[in-house]
Amino acid sequence: MLEIKDLHARIGDREILKGFSLTINPGEVHAIMGPNGAGKSTLSSVLAGKEDYEVTGGSVTFLGKDLLAMDAAERACSGIFLAFQYPVEIPGVSNMTFLRTALNSVRKYRGLEELSTPDFLRLMKEKAAKLGMSQDMLRRGVNVGFSGGEKKRNDILQMSVLEPSFCILDETDSGLDIDALRIVSEGVNSLRSPERSMLVITHYQRLLDYIVPDVIHVMHQGKIVRTGGKELALELESTGYAAYGQDAA
Amino acid sequence: MSADLHPIRTAAEQALSSAIDATLAAAPASGPIADLRRAAAKTFTENGLPTRRVEEWHYTDLRALMREALPIAGAPDAAAVAEAGKGVVAFPEAVRIVFVNGTLVESLSDLASLPAGLTVTSLEAALASGDPLLERIGSLSPKSYDGALALNTAFLRAGLLIKVAAGATVEKPLHVAHVFTGAAAATYARNVIVVEDGAKATLIESFAGVEGVAYQANDAMEMVVGAGATLEHVRLQEEGAKALHLGTLMLDLGKEATFNSFTLTAGAATSRVSLYGKLTGEGAHLGIRGANLLKARQHGDMTLVIEHIEPGCDSRELIKSVLADEARGVFQGKIVVRPEAQKTDGRMMSQALLLGDNAEMDNKPELEIFADDVQCGHGATAGAMDENLMFYMMARGIAKAEAEALLIQAFVGEAVEFVTNEAVRETLIARMEAWLKARAA
Ligand SMILES: Nc1ncnc2c1ncn2[C@@H]1O[C@H](COP(=O)(O)OP(=O)(O)O)[C@@H](O)[C@H]1O
Ligand SMILES: [Mg+2]
């Protein structure tokens, strides 16, 4: 599904991804753990198409296509979804308008008809209820006045409405209390399917109790330094990132 | 400097002076309007067109911009009327009065079917009958010389006297449309609106014209809002892209009266609207909001002079400018608080979204406060489109142009939301959407 080969990226003159490689097959859930500053958010931004970053080497192939040749909107339309570590607020654009515009863009790209207003409202009602989001929240500006947890929930709502084939969750657990974590995780787990892959980025092992990955990678200084199974998360939980604490370079 | 005392006349200024003399010679020799016109002609001849050295016109040098004195537009023929009729934006429910090339066109207007409480008289009919509202013309002129207003007054020949009867609530908006068609010419319109005590009305002014013709449109209006009365005011400026648009609004706001105004500026090569507002009654409410949607090399200047004369009044100004390409926006806002105007509450804000690398916004807020117990503030911001918001939207599949359009709508939406009449607001939003579509195309 997604094949990242020897990816190098920088911001300004600072290289942050330094030869990152990873292959994810359909239906697989991979986790990336790593200390702060390892480049996890940079990786997710580069995959989603943020223009601040300059890719200086390597390749990313998504469903057989050159992902790096597309802009962020095209990537989203072809099935990439990034749940942000820090979702932004967009005053003046209601969640409803935003989601409807997004969904119709994605549907158009996939050769589907636009959803009628009643069909869209029905869909929203159903998806929002599952995540415990009120209709009032949907009428408000995107993330405006939302708590940290509500913003994360809103991102997962967007994900469940847009039905991407590849989901990147960037520290979705940060700032969530245990109830919110459960709701968000259930939302994510209900989207797991043999056709959909996920990349779960987290600093803590806790999230992986809820969203159980097939593979765990440890990222440090812009690349993967270890790969293993669930036991890797437990090991990191007890030892911490002390081993990766200092930049050896 | 001697150059200021004896300004060197440009060819355009000389031609304007001669044209004023010619029209005055053809007009009645006496009467209130004739005297007013003569006085204006005199000040114009003495002062000419304002230049950048005149503080209020610093950013809009009219002498440099009006290189040509165009002939006054003649009455439109049937073809021009038919053509112009198509160019009038439809506001649902509104009663409409249409001027084509500065001439009132009854066949396009609803003069015969006005709602109760609303009286609209043409200047011509008012002069014939000696309408008392004629006295309002010129009654609110600023003390300082205003070149655009002087020209408007000197050439004064057509307009409307509008009255909303005391206590009347007129639900249907009155839409006064100005349309220009045909070859380059100058038009002058002068209106008066008096909203009597306790009355309530909505006035929409719209301006549109042929693209690609450098015509000049100059309008002015005296607005008197009586005690406890409300005037909702909308100005939709969508002149042709080569036009010069000059507008002057003069307002007297009475005790506990409300003036709530919204201006959309999207047209003309160069436009300037001056608003002179006086809060002359206690507890009056003034709200002036505007959105500038400008592209290419358009220049849009909004200049406000608000005088708080009586105590306990509030004024709010919010100007949102979206400037693409090399467009330039100007906002000058002066709030004067007279010594008696204690408990004044004034807030002024100008925000600009710069879409083009060479776009520019000039803000000049000024507070002149002579009372001690007041709350007044102003602010200005200018910045590019927020890349983080753009990325968030694009990361959900929304194409760049559409994401930008949504953010622009949200930005100007904070000003247009103050338009209280929903149908009018929706029509304005549709005009903004049309602008966004045209820009994306
Ligand atoms: N916009 C930026 N400008 C400069 N440096 C940045 C920027 N974004 C991230 N970095 C740097 O890149 C490194 C990786 O950051 P990030 O990808 O956020 O790591 P992580 O998500 O693993 O904590 C950090 O050292 C951070 O300071
Ligand atoms: Mg991060």
XYZ file of C-alpha atoms and ligand atoms in Angstrom:
718
model
C 0.000 0.000 0.000
C 2.668 2.478 1.097
C 6.328 2.196 0.366
C 8.751 4.776 1.741
C 12.313 4.417 0.503
C 15.323 6.229 1.938
C 13.371 9.432 2.524
C 15.326 12.596 3.282
C 13.573 15.843 4.142
C 14.542 19.134 5.617
C 13.129 22.385 6.808
C 15.264 25.415 6.140
C 18.793 24.024 6.121
C 18.056 21.508 8.822
C 17.759 17.888 7.763
C 15.141 16.089 9.847
C 14.361 12.875 7.963
C 17.629 11.122 7.292
C 16.993 8.020 5.251
C 13.597 6.825 6.459
C 12.316 3.564 4.950
C 9.093 1.683 5.668
C 6.713 -0.605 3.821
C 3.124 -1.065 4.952
C 0.817 -3.646 3.380
C -2.977 -3.424 3.096
C -4.741 -4.002 6.406
C -1.610 -3.593 8.501
C -1.336 -1.301 11.484
C 2.173 -0.060 12.214
C 3.191 1.980 15.206
C 6.050 4.429 15.351
C 7.411 5.308 18.763
C 10.279 7.542 19.565
C 11.578 10.376 21.686
C 10.474 13.962 21.207
C 12.240 15.518 18.274
C 12.829 12.205 16.490
C 11.007 13.519 13.425
C 7.668 11.728 13.820
C 5.507 14.768 13.120
C 7.813 15.747 10.300
C 7.287 12.344 8.719
C 3.515 12.675 8.952
C 3.589 16.208 7.522
C 5.807 15.146 4.643
C 3.497 12.215 3.865
C 0.429 14.466 3.977
C 2.056 17.049 1.718
C 2.916 20.042 3.854
C 4.879 22.430 1.704
C 7.226 23.779 4.383
C 9.317 20.658 4.089
C 11.686 20.032 1.254
C 12.157 16.429 0.242
C 15.786 16.104 -0.757
C 15.922 12.404 -1.512
C 14.110 9.091 -1.588
C 10.636 8.124 -2.764
C 7.148 7.409 -1.496
C 4.834 5.178 -3.476
C 1.176 5.016 -2.471
C -1.126 2.538 -4.195
C 1.342 2.444 -7.068
C 1.462 6.232 -7.477
C 4.237 8.720 -6.742
C 2.854 10.360 -3.617
C 5.430 13.150 -3.578
C 4.239 14.433 -6.965
C 0.788 15.273 -5.586
C -0.305 18.267 -3.544
C -1.898 17.799 -0.131
C -5.462 17.896 -1.483
C -4.744 15.266 -4.137
C -3.101 13.033 -1.561
C -6.142 13.306 0.683
C -8.447 12.580 -2.227
C -6.453 9.506 -3.181
C -6.783 8.147 0.351
C -4.155 9.585 2.710
C -5.505 10.924 5.994
C -3.504 12.626 8.708
C -5.021 13.040 12.165
C -3.033 15.994 13.464
C -1.056 16.194 16.680
C -2.381 19.753 16.978
C -5.583 20.247 14.964
C -6.060 23.941 14.096
C -9.126 26.095 14.678
C -10.851 27.612 11.653
C -13.198 30.378 12.807
C -15.993 31.199 10.401
C -16.015 27.834 8.631
C -18.514 25.514 10.284
C -17.698 21.847 10.769
C -20.681 21.052 8.575
C -19.526 23.211 5.670
C -15.970 21.998 6.063
C -16.827 18.301 6.132
C -19.304 18.611 3.331
C -16.804 20.422 1.118
C -14.138 17.853 1.992
C -16.409 14.858 1.430
C -17.662 16.143 -1.899
C -14.097 16.868 -3.035
C -13.051 13.346 -2.143
C -16.149 11.807 -3.729
C -15.658 13.794 -6.914
C -12.057 12.592 -7.146
C -13.240 9.020 -6.692
C -15.859 9.435 -9.422
C -18.833 9.462 -7.047
C -21.815 11.823 -7.024
C -22.065 14.602 -4.468
C -24.154 13.642 -1.457
C -27.570 15.280 -1.201
C -28.182 17.473 1.832
C -30.443 14.969 3.639
C -28.015 12.114 2.944
C -25.116 14.181 4.218
C -26.969 15.207 7.369
C -27.946 11.608 8.044
C -24.356 10.464 7.610
C -23.062 13.179 9.929
C -25.603 12.396 12.589
C -24.715 8.741 12.591
C -20.932 9.221 12.587
C -20.954 12.022 15.155
C -23.146 10.047 17.561
C -20.608 7.213 17.564
C -17.948 9.656 18.729
C -20.201 11.335 21.259
C -20.246 14.642 19.359
C -23.328 16.831 19.525
C -25.065 18.489 16.603
C -24.275 21.814 18.235
C -20.561 21.094 17.971
C -20.961 20.384 14.273
C -22.579 23.753 13.678
C -19.692 25.606 15.288
C -16.538 26.714 13.494
C -14.030 23.912 12.892
C -12.483 23.109 16.301
C -13.422 26.565 17.592
C -13.794 26.433 21.364
C -13.174 22.662 21.344
C -11.137 21.109 24.127
C -7.998 19.201 23.179
C -9.901 15.929 23.338
C -12.792 17.282 21.272
C -10.387 18.388 18.568
C -8.928 14.894 18.372
C -12.413 13.433 18.235
C -13.274 15.826 15.443
C -10.281 14.607 13.455
C -11.428 11.013 13.907
C -14.936 12.066 12.821
C -13.448 13.516 9.647
C -11.558 10.292 9.142
C -14.669 8.165 9.509
C -16.593 10.377 7.069
C -13.868 10.559 4.421
C -13.052 6.827 4.554
C -9.365 7.026 3.642
C -7.346 3.936 2.798
C -4.286 5.040 4.748
C -4.547 6.758 8.125
C -1.713 8.467 9.940
C -2.463 9.207 13.591
C 0.070 11.655 15.003
C 0.057 11.428 18.801
C -3.699 11.140 18.835
C -3.417 10.128 22.499
C -1.689 13.306 23.657
C -3.902 15.455 25.823
C -6.639 12.811 26.085
C -8.036 11.576 29.367
C -8.778 7.889 29.686
C -12.444 8.174 28.609
C -11.613 10.258 25.568
C -8.797 7.867 24.724
C -11.246 4.981 24.790
C -13.777 6.764 22.566
C -11.140 7.803 20.062
C -9.568 4.337 20.021
C -12.931 2.681 19.462
C -13.493 5.087 16.596
C -10.155 4.156 15.089
C -10.605 0.422 15.670
C -14.006 0.448 13.985
C -12.230 1.713 10.873
C -9.734 -1.131 10.803
C -10.283 -3.318 7.761
C -8.286 -5.548 5.423
C -8.234 -2.717 2.855
C -7.210 0.037 5.226
C -3.748 0.526 6.702
C -2.678 2.710 9.570
C 0.403 4.356 10.919
C 0.012 5.118 14.607
C 2.539 7.577 15.979
C 2.885 7.808 19.720
C 5.300 8.661 22.429
C 3.656 6.367 24.967
C 2.862 2.703 25.066
C -0.587 3.437 26.551
C -2.337 4.078 23.195
C -1.111 0.726 21.886
C -3.152 -1.074 24.554
C -6.204 0.265 22.770
C -5.058 0.276 19.167
C -3.035 -2.891 18.925
C -0.471 -2.685 16.117
C 0.918 -5.490 13.984
C 4.425 -4.005 13.990
C 6.238 -1.462 16.148
C 9.113 0.717 14.968
C 11.355 2.955 16.994
C 12.308 6.195 15.292
C 15.335 8.210 16.295
C 17.140 11.037 14.577
C 15.066 10.872 11.442
C 15.019 7.165 10.752
C 13.871 3.793 12.046
C 16.390 2.283 14.406
C 14.482 -0.804 15.604
C 11.526 -2.876 14.531
C 9.675 -5.496 16.532
C 6.387 -6.767 17.911
C 4.284 -5.703 20.870
C 7.077 -6.567 23.283
C 9.022 -3.565 22.002
C 6.409 -1.185 23.398
C 6.570 -2.871 26.795
C 10.330 -2.699 26.765
C 10.267 1.033 25.994
C 7.663 1.492 28.695
C 10.079 0.153 31.308
C 13.365 1.550 29.975
C 12.057 4.817 28.545
C 13.886 6.583 25.742
C 17.058 6.994 27.784
C 19.017 5.044 25.227
C 17.943 7.576 22.569
C 18.126 10.595 24.831
C 21.281 12.187 23.530
C 22.003 13.064 19.957
C 25.080 11.029 19.201
C 25.638 12.813 15.911
C 4.364 77.035 0.091
C 3.301 79.296 -2.712
C 2.353 76.236 -4.753
C -0.413 75.579 -2.210
C -1.726 79.108 -2.302
C -1.737 79.323 -6.075
C -2.193 75.753 -7.220
C -1.230 75.178 -10.794
C -4.429 74.053 -12.459
C -4.368 70.859 -14.407
C -6.159 70.709 -17.731
C -8.797 68.520 -16.069
C -9.410 71.044 -13.307
C -9.749 73.873 -15.798
C -12.133 71.821 -17.894
C -14.185 70.906 -14.808
C -14.447 74.561 -13.814
C -15.613 75.528 -17.295
C -18.126 72.684 -17.348
C -19.498 73.776 -13.966
C -19.847 77.345 -15.258
C -21.656 76.105 -18.340
C -24.167 73.981 -16.414
C -24.726 76.776 -13.903
C -25.432 79.223 -16.706
C -28.114 76.863 -17.983
C -29.671 76.347 -14.521
C -32.137 78.621 -12.675
C -30.393 81.697 -11.350
C -31.729 81.489 -7.805
C -33.229 79.107 -5.266
C -31.681 76.974 -2.540
C -30.005 74.512 -4.883
C -28.706 77.196 -7.214
C -27.061 79.035 -4.331
C -25.533 75.854 -3.007
C -24.194 74.965 -6.431
C -22.666 78.376 -6.911
C -20.943 78.211 -3.532
C -19.553 74.771 -4.319
C -18.379 75.937 -7.730
C -16.503 78.749 -6.044
C -14.728 76.487 -3.545
C -13.871 74.051 -6.312
C -12.369 76.814 -8.418
C -10.343 77.961 -5.425
C -9.184 74.567 -4.188
C -9.332 72.233 -7.169
C -8.958 68.486 -6.894
C -7.343 67.238 -3.694
C -3.791 65.951 -3.941
C -1.730 63.749 -1.667
C -0.699 66.865 0.210
C -4.235 67.176 1.533
C -4.181 64.935 4.576
C -7.589 63.295 4.039
C -6.638 62.417 0.461
C -3.070 61.395 1.122
C -3.474 57.893 -0.285
C -5.840 58.825 -3.099
C -4.445 61.688 -5.111
C -7.491 62.802 -7.034
C -5.629 65.376 -9.072
C -3.302 62.684 -10.371
C -6.150 60.194 -10.837
C -8.640 62.495 -12.617
C -6.583 63.421 -15.610
C -9.633 63.952 -17.720
C -12.795 65.974 -17.259
C -15.401 63.810 -18.905
C -18.602 65.214 -20.347
C -21.665 64.853 -18.152
C -23.562 61.740 -19.228
C -26.729 62.463 -21.197
C -30.098 60.805 -20.662
C -29.906 57.142 -21.716
C -31.766 55.964 -24.818
C -34.091 52.940 -24.838
C -31.288 50.538 -25.747
C -29.105 51.823 -22.917
C -31.986 51.484 -20.476
C -32.658 47.915 -21.587
C -28.979 47.068 -21.301
C -28.621 48.739 -17.910
C -31.719 47.035 -16.519
C -29.968 43.683 -16.852
C -27.067 44.907 -14.735
C -29.051 45.557 -11.576
C -28.460 43.072 -8.769
C -31.770 41.700 -7.518
C -32.327 42.020 -3.786
C -35.317 39.849 -2.846
C -38.314 41.782 -1.511
C -36.703 45.154 -2.204
C -38.423 48.061 -3.905
C -36.129 49.467 -6.503
C -35.269 52.837 -7.966
C -32.870 52.801 -10.881
C -30.593 55.506 -12.200
C -28.967 54.909 -15.545
C -26.048 57.198 -16.309
C -27.210 59.525 -13.578
C -30.791 59.800 -14.854
C -33.729 58.389 -12.931
C -35.445 55.755 -15.095
C -39.062 55.402 -14.034
C -39.693 52.378 -16.260
C -37.141 50.383 -14.244
C -38.298 51.770 -10.900
C -41.045 50.923 -8.423
C -41.915 54.546 -7.657
C -45.612 53.815 -7.990
C -45.653 50.899 -5.573
C -43.798 52.061 -2.513
C -44.694 50.568 0.855
C -46.608 52.647 3.402
C -44.457 55.081 5.362
C -41.911 55.508 2.587
C -41.869 58.543 0.318
C -39.444 58.901 -2.545
C -39.402 62.122 -4.548
C -37.152 62.895 -7.472
C -35.082 66.042 -7.136
C -36.874 67.416 -10.183
C -40.313 66.939 -8.630
C -39.067 68.270 -5.294
C -37.814 71.463 -6.921
C -41.153 71.918 -8.689
C -43.127 71.481 -5.466
C -40.661 73.196 -3.106
C -40.290 70.060 -0.998
C -39.037 70.928 2.521
C -36.504 68.068 2.346
C -34.547 70.166 -0.152
C -33.198 72.083 2.822
C -31.326 68.994 3.917
C -29.086 69.095 0.875
C -25.802 70.590 1.938
C -26.858 70.716 5.585
C -24.343 68.131 6.767
C -21.305 69.136 4.742
C -17.992 68.846 6.551
C -16.293 72.088 7.528
C -13.115 71.180 5.698
C -13.025 71.272 1.907
C -13.875 67.983 0.230
C -13.125 68.064 -3.482
C -15.342 65.121 -4.418
C -18.293 66.603 -2.553
C -17.663 70.039 -4.036
C -17.857 68.561 -7.541
C -20.982 66.624 -6.650
C -22.661 69.742 -5.340
C -21.516 72.005 -8.155
C -22.930 69.588 -10.750
C -26.007 68.733 -8.682
C -28.938 68.020 -10.960
C -30.440 64.605 -10.183
C -31.233 62.593 -7.121
C -33.829 61.429 -4.657
C -35.358 62.785 -1.516
C -36.353 59.836 0.645
C -38.474 60.081 3.737
C -39.462 57.389 6.193
C -42.413 58.708 8.205
C -42.197 58.966 11.969
C -42.912 55.669 13.685
C -43.124 53.692 10.434
C -41.350 50.385 10.099
C -40.692 49.742 6.436
C -39.888 46.052 6.103
C -39.068 46.036 2.421
C -35.588 47.359 1.721
C -35.349 50.333 -0.611
C -32.770 49.610 -3.283
C -31.366 52.583 -5.160
C -29.352 51.247 -8.074
C -26.892 53.263 -10.140
C -25.895 51.713 -13.437
C -23.563 53.090 -16.044
C -23.521 52.089 -19.668
C -22.136 53.458 -22.917
C -19.125 55.649 -23.668
C -17.005 57.315 -20.998
C -18.815 60.143 -19.198
C -19.294 61.548 -15.722
C -22.375 61.067 -13.559
C -23.436 62.899 -10.426
C -26.148 61.760 -8.035
C -27.279 63.440 -4.842
C -29.703 61.840 -2.428
C -31.195 62.678 0.918
C -32.732 60.228 3.336
C -34.563 61.323 6.448
C -35.658 58.591 8.803
C -38.032 60.356 11.152
C -38.288 59.692 14.878
C -38.974 56.096 15.750
C -39.005 54.939 12.124
C -37.105 51.996 10.738
C -35.870 51.304 7.224
C -33.259 49.576 5.116
C -31.539 51.406 2.277
C -29.399 49.594 -0.253
C -27.278 51.537 -2.714
C -25.694 49.618 -5.554
C -23.246 50.779 -8.179
C -22.434 48.878 -11.327
C -21.309 49.687 -14.809
C -19.819 48.638 -18.072
C -16.392 47.010 -17.952
C -13.559 48.514 -19.924
C -14.853 52.099 -19.961
C -13.178 54.704 -17.771
C -16.348 56.478 -16.625
C -16.554 58.593 -13.475
C -19.353 58.161 -10.953
C -19.756 60.633 -8.126
C -22.554 60.294 -5.584
C -23.307 61.954 -2.287
C -26.007 61.554 0.312
C -27.221 63.288 3.415
C -28.660 60.880 5.958
C -30.642 62.061 8.945
C -31.721 59.458 11.459
C -34.146 60.826 14.047
C -34.589 59.989 17.697
C -35.047 56.288 18.278
C -34.995 55.621 14.534
C -32.984 52.935 12.754
C -31.378 53.053 9.345
C -29.858 49.863 8.032
C -27.602 50.833 5.158
C -25.871 48.714 2.531
C -23.571 49.901 -0.195
C -22.660 47.451 -2.939
C -19.941 48.947 -5.120
C -19.332 46.837 -8.202
C -18.458 49.490 -10.761
C -16.758 48.492 -14.007
C -13.070 47.719 -13.624
C -11.874 50.944 -15.237
C -14.230 53.313 -13.458
C -13.507 56.030 -10.935
C -15.993 55.901 -8.073
C -16.336 58.723 -5.573
C -18.887 58.596 -2.788
C -19.625 60.938 0.088
C -21.945 60.021 2.923
C -22.971 62.532 5.548
C -24.822 61.370 8.610
C -26.630 62.973 11.515
C -27.554 60.392 14.124
C -30.111 61.494 16.718
C -30.916 60.452 20.238
C -30.897 56.681 20.717
C -30.875 56.285 16.966
C -29.128 53.442 15.167
C -27.149 53.550 11.943
C -25.884 50.163 10.848
C -23.969 50.230 7.595
C -22.162 47.678 5.457
C -20.157 48.475 2.340
C -18.881 45.911 -0.130
C -16.212 47.383 -2.354
C -15.338 45.157 -5.271
C -15.435 47.375 -8.337
C -13.783 50.359 -9.998
C -10.130 50.980 -10.781
C -10.111 53.630 -8.097
C -12.749 54.137 -5.473
C -13.065 56.400 -2.525
C -15.896 56.592 -0.038
C -15.883 59.279 2.619
C -18.280 59.100 5.510
C -18.776 62.057 7.798
C -20.847 60.959 10.759
C -22.056 63.041 13.659
C -23.629 61.506 16.733
C -25.775 64.403 17.821
C -28.131 62.684 20.264
C -27.437 60.834 23.488
C -27.208 57.071 23.400
C -26.922 56.668 19.630
C -25.447 53.544 18.049
C -23.231 53.651 14.995
C -21.939 50.571 13.211
C -19.899 50.772 10.041
C -18.564 47.592 8.536
C -16.995 47.019 5.212
C -15.364 44.420 3.047
C -12.927 45.260 0.281
C -12.440 42.591 -2.356
C -9.820 44.007 -4.665
C -7.532 42.524 -7.295
C -5.275 43.485 -10.204
C -4.303 47.129 -9.627
C -7.539 48.233 -7.991
C -7.429 50.917 -5.359
C -10.117 51.203 -2.691
C -10.130 53.977 -0.090
C -12.576 54.222 2.772
C -12.228 57.289 4.943
C -14.383 57.878 8.000
C -14.685 60.894 10.239
C -16.908 60.103 13.210
C -17.744 62.821 15.698
C -19.162 61.933 19.073
C -20.929 65.104 20.136
C -23.374 63.887 22.786
C -22.707 61.486 25.685
C -23.298 57.774 25.912
C -22.981 56.864 22.242
C -21.155 53.901 20.820
C -19.468 53.467 17.466
C -18.051 50.356 15.878
C -16.016 50.195 12.724
C -14.749 46.976 11.201
C -13.128 46.905 7.776
C -12.009 43.626 6.218
C -9.816 43.887 3.147
C -8.944 41.047 0.810
C -6.215 42.276 -1.486
C -4.981 40.176 -4.369
C -2.328 40.849 -6.999
C -1.203 44.465 -6.726
C -4.397 45.810 -5.177
C -4.263 48.530 -2.600
C -6.658 49.185 0.234
C -6.831 52.332 2.302
C -8.654 52.783 5.578
C -8.569 56.092 7.363
C -10.691 56.341 10.437
C -10.851 59.365 12.629
C -12.894 59.340 15.801
C -13.421 62.688 17.452
C -14.879 62.757 20.957
C -16.142 66.216 21.909
C -15.840 67.394 25.533
C -19.542 66.776 26.256
C -19.442 63.243 24.862
C -18.680 61.413 28.103
C -19.173 57.637 28.246
C -18.356 57.315 24.581
C -17.540 53.772 23.557
C -15.675 53.568 20.272
C -13.897 50.647 18.655
C -12.271 50.665 15.277
C -10.590 47.742 13.563
C -9.093 47.165 10.148
C -7.938 43.730 9.088
C -6.335 42.871 5.789
C -5.648 39.589 4.084
C -2.861 40.113 1.577
C -3.122 37.515 -1.175
C -0.665 39.111 -3.564
C 3.015 39.727 -2.870
C 2.556 43.272 -4.114
C -0.773 43.957 -2.439
C -0.809 46.744 0.101
C -3.026 48.006 2.885
C -2.639 51.472 4.335
C -4.320 52.127 7.664
C -4.546 55.453 9.364
C -6.585 55.365 12.556
C -6.842 58.590 14.551
C -8.413 59.348 17.884
C -9.047 62.910 18.980
C -10.460 62.720 22.462
C -11.545 65.798 24.407
C -13.639 64.029 27.067
C -12.091 62.160 29.995
C -14.532 59.332 30.681
C -14.456 57.417 27.415
C -13.428 54.051 26.061
C -11.938 54.218 22.619
C -9.618 51.898 20.825
C -8.408 50.960 17.416
C -6.379 48.239 15.855
C -5.098 47.051 12.534
C -3.725 43.769 11.293
C -2.434 42.639 7.929
C -1.148 39.269 6.949
C -0.996 36.547 4.363
C -3.260 33.521 4.220
C -2.573 31.240 7.184
C -0.623 28.324 5.725
C -1.495 26.044 8.631
C -5.209 26.500 8.010
C -4.685 25.972 4.299
C -2.786 22.742 4.961
C -5.461 21.464 7.337
C -8.151 22.007 4.729
C -6.139 20.560 1.869
C -5.244 17.562 4.018
C -8.971 16.831 4.002
C -9.126 16.848 0.221
C -10.242 20.426 -0.365
C -8.463 21.851 -3.414
C -6.234 24.851 -2.847
C -8.473 27.409 -4.572
C -11.539 26.181 -2.726
C -9.761 26.184 0.632
C -8.631 29.723 -0.023
C -12.174 30.751 -0.971
C -13.606 29.252 2.234
C -11.054 31.088 4.350
C -11.704 34.374 2.549
C -15.438 33.965 3.073
C -14.871 33.281 6.742
C -12.670 36.364 6.966
C -15.144 38.770 5.387
C -18.019 36.917 7.023
C -17.092 38.547 10.318
C -18.124 41.884 8.816
C -21.094 40.842 6.678
C -22.711 39.055 9.606
C -23.689 42.492 10.937
C -26.150 42.927 8.079
C -29.365 42.180 9.941
C -31.728 41.535 7.022
C -31.131 37.904 6.142
C -32.157 38.108 2.488
C -29.919 41.132 1.967
C -27.060 39.400 3.744
C -27.475 36.289 1.601
C -27.438 38.406 -1.555
C -24.212 40.091 -0.449
C -22.645 36.733 0.340
C -23.624 35.527 -3.124
C -21.910 38.594 -4.640
C -18.764 37.766 -2.676
C -18.916 34.170 -3.856
C -19.229 35.421 -7.415
C -16.114 37.524 -6.881
C -14.231 34.506 -5.546
C -15.346 32.381 -8.501
C -14.293 35.034 -10.977
C -10.900 35.311 -9.332
C -10.343 31.547 -9.356
C -11.364 31.265 -13.011
N 9.104 24.249 11.443
C 10.259 23.816 11.949
N 11.353 24.594 11.872
C 12.536 24.181 12.382
N 12.703 23.000 12.995
C 11.647 22.203 13.103
C 10.364 22.555 12.584
N 9.503 21.550 12.832
C 10.220 20.622 13.499
N 11.496 21.002 13.662
C 12.545 20.252 14.334
O 12.621 18.993 13.752
C 12.839 17.997 14.725
C 11.758 16.957 14.622
O 10.534 17.517 15.029
P 9.192 16.664 15.006
O 9.035 16.083 13.657
O 8.101 17.545 15.503
O 9.504 15.532 16.061
P 8.545 14.609 16.896
O 7.195 14.681 16.324
O 9.170 13.255 16.766
O 8.617 15.087 18.317
C 12.864 18.690 16.068
O 14.207 18.872 16.466
C 12.215 20.008 15.802
O 12.729 21.018 16.621
Mg 5.325 15.231 17.125
